[in-house]
Amino acid sequence: MLSRLPKIISQEILFGGHLQALGSVALVWLPALVFQIKFSAWILLAFYLAFYSIYFFDRLLGLKKDTNKYLALHKKRAPFILFISLGLALLLFFRFKLLIFGCLVIILGFLYPLFFKNLTKKIPLFKNIFVALFFASLVFFPFSHFTILAGFLGLLVFLKAILMQIILDLKDEKEDKRNGLLTLPVILGKEKTLTLLKPIIFLVSFFLPLLLSIITNQKFFFYLSSLVFIDLMSWFLVKKNNYQAYFLQASQFLFWLILLLIVKII
């Protein structure tokens, strides 16, 4: 049992939605750190539990199409896991008078696989835009009012999220094609999508953060430009059909947070 523990933990982290949930938490925490806005760590836990529930629900709905054995093991205990995580999230949101906001996040998250995702059958790239807007909206949570800096950060998150979703769509090209979803890999094919992605990676992940660092005089944007290697590495791994590329992309915003914490420590 002990010898299997590392494998069990790694599978739970990779397939249980924890990376994506932590990435969502990172987007709430990032602006608070960058712009020195104080709020309780319990709020971060509330967001983590909410997004864990959303991602867990999404993966469970895809179990019939997903052959991953680890995910299948969750099927029997899924109602219990969802009940506990959702209950705790709502309790924490209520504690900090954020129940309406928390419920809105959870409802939209649960409606994504049930309704919004299927709109991509009629509207090309709709699910990418929806998820990107969802991510970008989290950036504004710590602010009491709209600011230009928050707007620039939201714009960068939006474009990075679209890029991330397109790369993640490459692994689901065949399944999305069967389901009639008009993602970029389905429309253009894998090779043409990869060709198009290369200049986009440099524009969104390198040049845009540099430009924003000059406009806003915020070093944080400059630091983010150094993470262009993650997207380039993902691009290379996708080309080699290496599944690790998708884990790198799922952790994208988590890397942002780690980088900022390292910079603050140094």
mmCIF file of C-alpha atoms in Angstrom:
data_model
loop_
_atom_site.group_PDB
_atom_site.id
_atom_site.type_symbol
_atom_site.label_atom_id
_atom_site.label_comp_id
_atom_site.label_asym_id
_atom_site.label_seq_id
_atom_site.Cartn_x
_atom_site.Cartn_y
_atom_site.Cartn_z
ATOM 1 C CA MET A 1 0.000 0.000 0.000
ATOM 2 C CA LEU A 2 2.780 2.442 0.932
ATOM 3 C CA SER A 3 4.574 1.723 -2.335
ATOM 4 C CA ARG A 4 1.420 2.717 -4.242
ATOM 5 C CA LEU A 5 0.881 5.911 -2.230
ATOM 6 C CA PRO A 6 2.927 8.242 -4.515
ATOM 7 C CA LYS A 7 0.998 6.959 -7.554
ATOM 8 C CA ILE A 8 -2.355 7.401 -5.789
ATOM 9 C CA ILE A 9 -1.478 10.963 -4.744
ATOM 10 C CA SER A 10 -0.185 11.907 -8.214
ATOM 11 C CA GLN A 11 -3.318 10.501 -9.889
ATOM 12 C CA GLU A 12 -5.555 12.398 -7.478
ATOM 13 C CA ILE A 13 -3.707 15.656 -8.190
ATOM 14 C CA LEU A 14 -3.623 15.172 -11.960
ATOM 15 C CA PHE A 15 -7.070 13.705 -12.605
ATOM 16 C CA GLY A 16 -9.070 15.003 -9.633
ATOM 17 C CA GLY A 17 -9.222 18.610 -10.820
ATOM 18 C CA HIS A 18 -6.883 19.912 -8.112
ATOM 19 C CA LEU A 19 -4.441 21.608 -10.509
ATOM 20 C CA GLN A 20 -7.249 23.495 -12.220
ATOM 21 C CA ALA A 21 -8.824 24.420 -8.870
ATOM 22 C CA LEU A 22 -5.491 25.714 -7.560
ATOM 23 C CA GLY A 23 -5.056 27.682 -10.792
ATOM 24 C CA SER A 24 -8.420 29.343 -10.201
ATOM 25 C CA VAL A 25 -7.427 30.199 -6.627
ATOM 26 C CA ALA A 26 -4.176 31.651 -7.982
ATOM 27 C CA LEU A 27 -6.172 34.091 -10.132
ATOM 28 C CA VAL A 28 -7.995 35.364 -7.040
ATOM 29 C CA TRP A 29 -4.827 35.590 -4.948
ATOM 30 C CA LEU A 30 -2.546 37.096 -7.626
ATOM 31 C CA PRO A 31 -4.041 40.603 -7.851
ATOM 32 C CA ALA A 32 -4.253 40.750 -4.061
ATOM 33 C CA LEU A 33 -0.507 40.100 -3.849
ATOM 34 C CA VAL A 34 0.445 42.345 -6.766
ATOM 35 C CA PHE A 35 -1.632 45.319 -5.628
ATOM 36 C CA GLN A 36 -1.282 44.617 -1.872
ATOM 37 C CA ILE A 37 -4.968 44.011 -1.159
ATOM 38 C CA LYS A 38 -5.719 42.175 2.084
ATOM 39 C CA PHE A 39 -8.371 39.478 2.489
ATOM 40 C CA SER A 40 -8.777 36.267 4.480
ATOM 41 C CA ALA A 41 -7.081 33.011 3.496
ATOM 42 C CA TRP A 42 -10.407 31.290 4.203
ATOM 43 C CA ILE A 43 -11.806 32.990 1.101
ATOM 44 C CA LEU A 44 -9.125 31.224 -0.959
ATOM 45 C CA LEU A 45 -10.245 27.913 0.545
ATOM 46 C CA ALA A 46 -13.843 28.724 -0.409
ATOM 47 C CA PHE A 47 -12.812 29.361 -4.017
ATOM 48 C CA TYR A 48 -10.693 26.195 -4.061
ATOM 49 C CA LEU A 49 -13.589 24.024 -2.862
ATOM 50 C CA ALA A 50 -16.008 25.703 -5.289
ATOM 51 C CA PHE A 51 -13.759 25.176 -8.304
ATOM 52 C CA TYR A 52 -12.805 21.676 -7.215
ATOM 53 C CA SER A 53 -16.533 20.844 -7.203
ATOM 54 C CA ILE A 54 -16.969 22.385 -10.659
ATOM 55 C CA TYR A 55 -14.046 20.505 -12.227
ATOM 56 C CA PHE A 56 -14.964 17.275 -10.439
ATOM 57 C CA PHE A 57 -18.540 17.536 -11.733
ATOM 58 C CA ASP A 58 -17.316 18.217 -15.274
ATOM 59 C CA ARG A 59 -15.021 15.185 -15.261
ATOM 60 C CA LEU A 60 -17.730 12.916 -13.853
ATOM 61 C CA LEU A 61 -20.118 13.907 -16.643
ATOM 62 C CA GLY A 62 -17.446 12.832 -19.111
ATOM 63 C CA LEU A 63 -16.881 9.402 -17.552
ATOM 64 C CA LYS A 64 -18.771 7.608 -20.323
ATOM 65 C CA LYS A 65 -16.355 9.076 -22.850
ATOM 66 C CA ASP A 66 -13.283 9.102 -20.582
ATOM 67 C CA THR A 67 -11.556 5.740 -20.277
ATOM 68 C CA ASN A 68 -9.393 6.818 -17.344
ATOM 69 C CA LYS A 69 -9.734 4.070 -14.711
ATOM 70 C CA TYR A 70 -8.854 6.380 -11.830
ATOM 71 C CA LEU A 71 -11.784 8.697 -12.565
ATOM 72 C CA ALA A 72 -14.149 5.735 -12.821
ATOM 73 C CA LEU A 73 -13.353 4.815 -9.209
ATOM 74 C CA HIS A 74 -14.876 8.114 -8.061
ATOM 75 C CA LYS A 75 -18.291 7.378 -9.548
ATOM 76 C CA LYS A 76 -19.817 5.685 -6.476
ATOM 77 C CA ARG A 77 -18.579 8.245 -3.962
ATOM 78 C CA ALA A 78 -19.121 11.251 -6.247
ATOM 79 C CA PRO A 79 -22.361 12.495 -4.579
ATOM 80 C CA PHE A 80 -20.667 12.467 -1.166
ATOM 81 C CA ILE A 81 -17.559 14.307 -2.437
ATOM 82 C CA LEU A 82 -19.671 16.937 -4.226
ATOM 83 C CA PHE A 83 -21.965 17.412 -1.219
ATOM 84 C CA ILE A 84 -19.058 17.948 1.199
ATOM 85 C CA SER A 85 -17.004 20.247 -1.059
ATOM 86 C CA LEU A 86 -20.008 22.326 -2.153
ATOM 87 C CA GLY A 87 -21.386 22.534 1.385
ATOM 88 C CA LEU A 88 -18.091 23.768 2.818
ATOM 89 C CA ALA A 89 -17.614 26.248 -0.046
ATOM 90 C CA LEU A 90 -21.088 27.763 0.425
ATOM 91 C CA LEU A 91 -20.611 27.876 4.197
ATOM 92 C CA LEU A 92 -17.371 29.844 3.779
ATOM 93 C CA PHE A 93 -18.903 32.158 1.160
ATOM 94 C CA PHE A 94 -21.809 32.805 3.571
ATOM 95 C CA ARG A 95 -19.367 33.468 6.425
ATOM 96 C CA PHE A 96 -17.686 36.245 4.437
ATOM 97 C CA LYS A 97 -20.925 37.650 2.979
ATOM 98 C CA LEU A 98 -20.059 36.416 -0.511
ATOM 99 C CA LEU A 99 -22.891 33.927 -0.888
ATOM 100 C CA ILE A 100 -24.417 35.560 -3.996
ATOM 101 C CA PHE A 101 -21.037 35.775 -5.737
ATOM 102 C CA GLY A 102 -20.140 32.213 -4.695
ATOM 103 C CA CYS A 103 -23.472 30.809 -5.883
ATOM 104 C CA LEU A 104 -23.100 32.617 -9.220
ATOM 105 C CA VAL A 105 -19.624 31.123 -9.733
ATOM 106 C CA ILE A 106 -20.840 27.613 -8.866
ATOM 107 C CA ILE A 107 -24.026 27.814 -10.976
ATOM 108 C CA LEU A 108 -22.160 29.075 -14.058
ATOM 109 C CA GLY A 109 -19.476 26.436 -13.504
ATOM 110 C CA PHE A 110 -22.028 23.617 -13.310
ATOM 111 C CA LEU A 111 -23.934 24.938 -16.333
ATOM 112 C CA TYR A 112 -20.775 24.896 -18.464
ATOM 113 C CA PRO A 113 -20.737 21.124 -19.229
ATOM 114 C CA LEU A 114 -24.541 20.937 -19.218
ATOM 115 C CA PHE A 115 -25.304 23.860 -21.529
ATOM 116 C CA PHE A 116 -22.590 26.377 -22.463
ATOM 117 C CA LYS A 117 -20.105 23.823 -23.801
ATOM 118 C CA ASN A 118 -22.670 22.560 -26.327
ATOM 119 C CA LEU A 119 -23.100 26.064 -27.777
ATOM 120 C CA THR A 120 -19.703 25.436 -29.395
ATOM 121 C CA LYS A 121 -21.572 23.190 -31.844
ATOM 122 C CA LYS A 122 -23.099 26.361 -33.302
ATOM 123 C CA ILE A 123 -20.600 29.064 -32.316
ATOM 124 C CA PRO A 124 -16.918 28.319 -33.094
ATOM 125 C CA LEU A 125 -14.606 28.553 -30.056
ATOM 126 C CA PHE A 126 -17.513 29.519 -27.763
ATOM 127 C CA LYS A 127 -16.377 27.287 -24.909
ATOM 128 C CA ASN A 128 -12.876 28.775 -25.087
ATOM 129 C CA ILE A 129 -14.257 32.308 -24.846
ATOM 130 C CA PHE A 130 -16.670 31.358 -22.033
ATOM 131 C CA VAL A 131 -13.944 29.735 -19.910
ATOM 132 C CA ALA A 132 -11.538 32.619 -20.613
ATOM 133 C CA LEU A 133 -14.143 35.192 -19.505
ATOM 134 C CA PHE A 134 -14.817 33.074 -16.419
ATOM 135 C CA PHE A 135 -11.112 33.081 -15.510
ATOM 136 C CA ALA A 136 -10.672 36.784 -16.269
ATOM 137 C CA SER A 137 -13.609 37.715 -14.022
ATOM 138 C CA LEU A 138 -11.818 36.194 -11.007
ATOM 139 C CA VAL A 139 -9.090 38.819 -11.283
ATOM 140 C CA PHE A 140 -11.561 41.564 -10.325
ATOM 141 C CA PHE A 141 -12.728 39.848 -7.128
ATOM 142 C CA PRO A 142 -10.218 41.488 -4.700
ATOM 143 C CA PHE A 143 -10.962 44.996 -6.040
ATOM 144 C CA SER A 144 -13.690 47.167 -4.540
ATOM 145 C CA HIS A 145 -13.939 49.074 -7.838
ATOM 146 C CA PHE A 146 -12.666 48.808 -11.411
ATOM 147 C CA THR A 147 -9.102 49.999 -12.049
ATOM 148 C CA ILE A 148 -7.024 50.236 -15.220
ATOM 149 C CA LEU A 149 -4.414 47.883 -13.721
ATOM 150 C CA ALA A 150 -7.084 45.282 -12.981
ATOM 151 C CA GLY A 151 -8.374 45.724 -16.537
ATOM 152 C CA PHE A 152 -4.933 45.076 -18.040
ATOM 153 C CA LEU A 153 -4.443 42.008 -15.836
ATOM 154 C CA GLY A 154 -7.909 40.755 -16.779
ATOM 155 C CA LEU A 155 -7.101 41.213 -20.481
ATOM 156 C CA LEU A 156 -3.882 39.213 -20.131
ATOM 157 C CA VAL A 157 -5.653 36.438 -18.209
ATOM 158 C CA PHE A 158 -8.412 36.334 -20.850
ATOM 159 C CA LEU A 159 -5.964 35.941 -23.758
ATOM 160 C CA LYS A 160 -3.776 33.462 -21.854
ATOM 161 C CA ALA A 161 -6.844 31.416 -20.939
ATOM 162 C CA ILE A 162 -7.947 31.236 -24.586
ATOM 163 C CA LEU A 163 -4.440 30.131 -25.579
ATOM 164 C CA MET A 164 -4.438 27.554 -22.790
ATOM 165 C CA GLN A 165 -7.859 26.195 -23.793
ATOM 166 C CA ILE A 166 -6.833 25.838 -27.450
ATOM 167 C CA ILE A 167 -3.739 23.852 -26.451
ATOM 168 C CA LEU A 168 -5.860 21.667 -24.154
ATOM 169 C CA ASP A 169 -8.349 21.151 -27.006
ATOM 170 C CA LEU A 170 -5.601 19.483 -29.050
ATOM 171 C CA LYS A 171 -5.793 16.392 -26.849
ATOM 172 C CA ASP A 172 -9.580 16.186 -27.344
ATOM 173 C CA GLU A 173 -9.610 16.790 -31.106
ATOM 174 C CA LYS A 174 -11.099 13.393 -32.048
ATOM 175 C CA GLU A 175 -13.662 13.411 -29.246
ATOM 176 C CA ASP A 176 -14.702 17.009 -29.964
ATOM 177 C CA LYS A 177 -15.055 16.148 -33.653
ATOM 178 C CA ARG A 178 -17.373 13.237 -32.781
ATOM 179 C CA ASN A 179 -19.415 15.540 -30.553
ATOM 180 C CA GLY A 180 -19.612 18.256 -33.212
ATOM 181 C CA LEU A 181 -17.777 20.885 -31.152
ATOM 182 C CA LEU A 182 -16.231 23.609 -33.312
ATOM 183 C CA THR A 183 -12.886 23.994 -31.551
ATOM 184 C CA LEU A 184 -9.843 25.339 -33.401
ATOM 185 C CA PRO A 185 -8.168 21.892 -33.713
ATOM 186 C CA VAL A 186 -11.424 20.491 -35.150
ATOM 187 C CA ILE A 187 -11.719 23.363 -37.644
ATOM 188 C CA LEU A 188 -8.059 23.529 -38.729
ATOM 189 C CA GLY A 189 -6.613 20.165 -37.701
ATOM 190 C CA LYS A 190 -3.724 19.563 -35.310
ATOM 191 C CA GLU A 191 -0.824 20.602 -37.562
ATOM 192 C CA LYS A 192 -2.369 23.862 -38.780
ATOM 193 C CA THR A 193 -3.404 24.720 -35.216
ATOM 194 C CA LEU A 194 0.166 24.183 -34.000
ATOM 195 C CA THR A 195 1.498 26.343 -36.841
ATOM 196 C CA LEU A 196 -0.909 29.143 -35.897
ATOM 197 C CA LEU A 197 -0.175 28.816 -32.176
ATOM 198 C CA LYS A 198 3.559 29.484 -32.395
ATOM 199 C CA PRO A 199 3.364 33.236 -33.233
ATOM 200 C CA ILE A 200 0.346 33.611 -30.919
ATOM 201 C CA ILE A 201 2.391 32.191 -28.027
ATOM 202 C CA PHE A 202 5.097 34.812 -28.547
ATOM 203 C CA LEU A 203 2.543 37.629 -28.860
ATOM 204 C CA VAL A 204 0.393 36.694 -25.847
ATOM 205 C CA SER A 205 2.947 35.119 -23.509
ATOM 206 C CA PHE A 206 6.004 37.285 -24.198
ATOM 207 C CA PHE A 207 5.378 40.577 -26.019
ATOM 208 C CA LEU A 208 2.049 41.477 -24.360
ATOM 209 C CA PRO A 209 3.373 41.117 -20.761
ATOM 210 C CA LEU A 210 6.433 43.183 -21.739
ATOM 211 C CA LEU A 211 4.204 45.866 -23.258
ATOM 212 C CA LEU A 212 1.978 45.919 -20.159
ATOM 213 C CA SER A 213 5.028 46.225 -17.902
ATOM 214 C CA ILE A 214 6.061 49.359 -19.830
ATOM 215 C CA ILE A 215 2.547 50.864 -19.872
ATOM 216 C CA THR A 216 1.778 50.203 -16.191
ATOM 217 C CA ASN A 217 5.317 50.291 -14.768
ATOM 218 C CA GLN A 218 4.467 47.031 -12.967
ATOM 219 C CA LYS A 219 7.388 44.597 -12.742
ATOM 220 C CA PHE A 220 4.944 41.723 -12.285
ATOM 221 C CA PHE A 221 4.039 41.792 -15.990
ATOM 222 C CA PHE A 222 7.739 41.769 -16.879
ATOM 223 C CA TYR A 223 8.276 38.674 -14.716
ATOM 224 C CA LEU A 224 5.368 36.926 -16.440
ATOM 225 C CA SER A 225 7.080 37.263 -19.820
ATOM 226 C CA SER A 226 9.756 34.844 -18.568
ATOM 227 C CA LEU A 227 7.117 32.097 -18.373
ATOM 228 C CA VAL A 228 6.793 32.003 -22.159
ATOM 229 C CA PHE A 229 8.966 28.882 -21.993
ATOM 230 C CA ILE A 230 6.031 26.962 -20.447
ATOM 231 C CA ASP A 231 3.891 27.546 -23.537
ATOM 232 C CA LEU A 232 6.809 26.809 -25.866
ATOM 233 C CA MET A 233 7.552 23.606 -23.974
ATOM 234 C CA SER A 234 3.868 22.662 -24.141
ATOM 235 C CA TRP A 235 3.851 23.345 -27.889
ATOM 236 C CA PHE A 236 6.888 21.107 -28.379
ATOM 237 C CA LEU A 237 5.454 18.320 -26.187
ATOM 238 C CA VAL A 238 2.104 18.407 -28.033
ATOM 239 C CA LYS A 239 3.970 18.050 -31.316
ATOM 240 C CA LYS A 240 5.683 14.966 -29.838
ATOM 241 C CA ASN A 241 2.320 13.635 -28.571
ATOM 242 C CA ASN A 242 3.536 13.903 -24.980
ATOM 243 C CA TYR A 243 0.613 14.157 -22.541
ATOM 244 C CA GLN A 244 2.688 16.165 -20.035
ATOM 245 C CA ALA A 245 2.009 19.248 -22.183
ATOM 246 C CA TYR A 246 -1.580 19.336 -20.998
ATOM 247 C CA PHE A 247 -0.617 19.143 -17.317
ATOM 248 C CA LEU A 248 1.716 22.099 -17.875
ATOM 249 C CA GLN A 249 -1.146 24.085 -19.378
ATOM 250 C CA ALA A 250 -3.589 23.093 -16.632
ATOM 251 C CA SER A 251 -1.058 24.503 -14.128
ATOM 252 C CA GLN A 252 -0.488 27.725 -16.094
ATOM 253 C CA PHE A 253 -1.907 30.217 -13.579
ATOM 254 C CA LEU A 254 -0.443 28.274 -10.682
ATOM 255 C CA PHE A 255 2.993 28.979 -12.180
ATOM 256 C CA TRP A 256 2.120 32.684 -12.177
ATOM 257 C CA LEU A 257 1.461 32.561 -8.444
ATOM 258 C CA ILE A 258 4.596 30.539 -7.692
ATOM 259 C CA LEU A 259 6.717 32.997 -9.692
ATOM 260 C CA LEU A 260 5.283 35.986 -7.827
ATOM 261 C CA LEU A 261 5.813 34.337 -4.425
ATOM 262 C CA ILE A 262 9.441 33.543 -5.337
ATOM 263 C CA VAL A 263 10.032 37.135 -6.461
ATOM 264 C CA LYS A 264 8.540 38.475 -3.217
ATOM 265 C CA ILE A 265 10.748 36.168 -1.121
ATOM 266 C CA ILE A 266 13.879 37.179 -3.047
#
